[in-house]
CSV table of C-alpha atoms in Angstrom, one decimal:
chain,number,residue,atom,x,y,z
A,1,UNK,CA,21.3,8.3,-37.0
A,2,UNK,CA,19.1,5.6,-37.6
A,3,UNK,CA,22.2,3.6,-39.4
A,4,UNK,CA,24.3,3.9,-36.1
A,5,UNK,CA,21.2,2.8,-33.9
A,6,UNK,CA,21.3,-0.7,-36.0
A,7,UNK,CA,25.1,-0.7,-36.0
A,8,UNK,CA,24.8,-0.6,-32.1
A,9,UNK,CA,21.7,-3.0,-31.8
A,10,UNK,CA,23.5,-5.6,-33.7
A,11,UNK,CA,26.9,-5.1,-31.7
A,12,UNK,CA,24.9,-5.7,-28.5
A,13,UNK,CA,22.2,-8.1,-29.6
A,14,UNK,CA,23.7,-9.6,-32.6
A,15,UNK,CA,22.3,-10.7,-35.9
A,16,UNK,CA,18.5,-11.3,-35.8
A,17,UNK,CA,17.2,-14.8,-36.3
A,18,UNK,CA,15.4,-15.6,-39.9
A,19,UNK,CA,12.0,-16.5,-39.4
A,20,UNK,CA,12.2,-20.0,-41.0
A,21,UNK,CA,14.9,-20.6,-38.3
A,22,UNK,CA,13.0,-19.2,-35.2
A,23,UNK,CA,11.2,-22.4,-34.1
A,24,UNK,CA,14.4,-24.1,-33.5
A,25,UNK,CA,15.3,-21.5,-30.9
A,26,UNK,CA,12.3,-21.5,-28.8
A,27,UNK,CA,12.1,-22.9,-25.3
A,28,UNK,CA,9.9,-25.3,-24.4
A,29,UNK,CA,7.2,-24.5,-21.5
A,30,UNK,CA,8.9,-26.1,-18.7
A,31,UNK,CA,12.3,-24.9,-20.1
A,32,UNK,CA,11.4,-21.4,-20.5
A,33,UNK,CA,9.6,-21.6,-16.8
A,34,UNK,CA,12.9,-22.9,-15.1
A,35,UNK,CA,14.8,-20.5,-16.4
A,36,UNK,CA,12.8,-17.0,-16.5
A,37,UNK,CA,10.3,-17.6,-13.6
A,38,UNK,CA,13.4,-18.2,-11.1
A,39,UNK,CA,14.6,-14.8,-12.1
A,40,UNK,CA,11.9,-13.2,-10.6
A,41,UNK,CA,11.3,-15.4,-7.7
A,42,UNK,CA,15.0,-14.8,-6.9
A,43,UNK,CA,14.4,-11.1,-7.3
A,44,UNK,CA,11.7,-10.6,-4.6
A,45,UNK,CA,13.9,-12.7,-2.0
A,46,UNK,CA,17.3,-11.0,-2.7
A,47,UNK,CA,15.9,-7.4,-3.1
A,48,UNK,CA,14.0,-7.8,0.9
A,49,UNK,CA,17.3,-8.9,2.0
A,50,UNK,CA,19.2,-6.2,0.7
A,51,UNK,CA,16.8,-3.4,2.0
A,52,UNK,CA,16.7,-5.4,5.3
A,53,UNK,CA,20.5,-5.0,5.4
A,54,UNK,CA,20.2,-1.4,4.7
A,55,UNK,CA,17.7,-0.7,7.8
A,56,UNK,CA,20.2,-2.5,9.8
A,57,UNK,CA,22.5,0.0,9.1
A,58,UNK,CA,20.5,2.8,8.9
A,59,UNK,CA,19.4,2.0,12.3
A,60,UNK,CA,22.7,2.4,14.1
A,61,UNK,CA,23.3,5.8,12.4
A,62,UNK,CA,22.5,8.5,14.8
A,63,UNK,CA,21.0,10.8,11.8
A,64,UNK,CA,17.2,11.1,12.9
A,65,UNK,CA,15.9,10.3,9.2
A,66,UNK,CA,17.0,6.8,9.5
A,67,UNK,CA,14.2,6.4,12.3
A,68,UNK,CA,11.6,8.7,10.9
A,69,UNK,CA,11.5,6.7,7.6
A,70,UNK,CA,11.9,3.5,9.0
A,71,UNK,CA,8.2,2.4,9.8
A,72,UNK,CA,6.5,3.8,6.6
A,73,UNK,CA,9.1,2.0,4.5
A,74,UNK,CA,9.1,-1.0,6.4
A,75,UNK,CA,4.8,-1.0,6.0
A,76,UNK,CA,5.5,0.1,2.2
A,77,UNK,CA,7.8,-3.2,1.5
A,78,UNK,CA,4.9,-5.4,3.3
A,79,UNK,CA,2.1,-4.2,1.2
A,80,UNK,CA,4.7,-4.7,-1.9
A,81,UNK,CA,5.2,-8.3,-1.0
A,82,UNK,CA,2.0,-8.9,-0.2
A,83,UNK,CA,0.9,-7.9,-3.7
A,84,UNK,CA,3.9,-10.2,-4.7
A,85,UNK,CA,2.4,-12.9,-3.0
A,86,UNK,CA,-1.0,-12.4,-4.0
A,87,UNK,CA,0.1,-12.0,-7.6
A,88,UNK,CA,1.6,-15.4,-7.9
A,89,UNK,CA,-1.2,-17.1,-6.0
A,90,UNK,CA,-3.8,-15.6,-8.8
A,91,UNK,CA,-1.4,-17.0,-11.4
A,92,UNK,CA,-0.9,-20.4,-10.0
A,93,UNK,CA,-5.0,-20.8,-9.8
A,94,UNK,CA,-5.4,-19.6,-13.7
A,95,UNK,CA,-2.8,-22.2,-14.5
A,96,UNK,CA,-3.1,-25.1,-12.6
A,97,UNK,CA,-1.6,-27.8,-15.1
């Protein structure tokens, strides 16, 4: 079983990088932030848009559940977005440079 796991891992991820070659593969801090930070920001933005689209569709449906759950879900999304914004502000304050 272990052998199959490592074969599948190698197939999906490729060969491991040798330790002596690892430093050539690292990203600089600005490049790493440009590549990886935008992923979290875009996920927050696009997820909110998709949730709002579902709310629009659900609000036009005659099903009672859409109207009952809309306000608690909207409040939950607002709280979640507030937590994300506050955590980003703390992160920026912690690392100002």
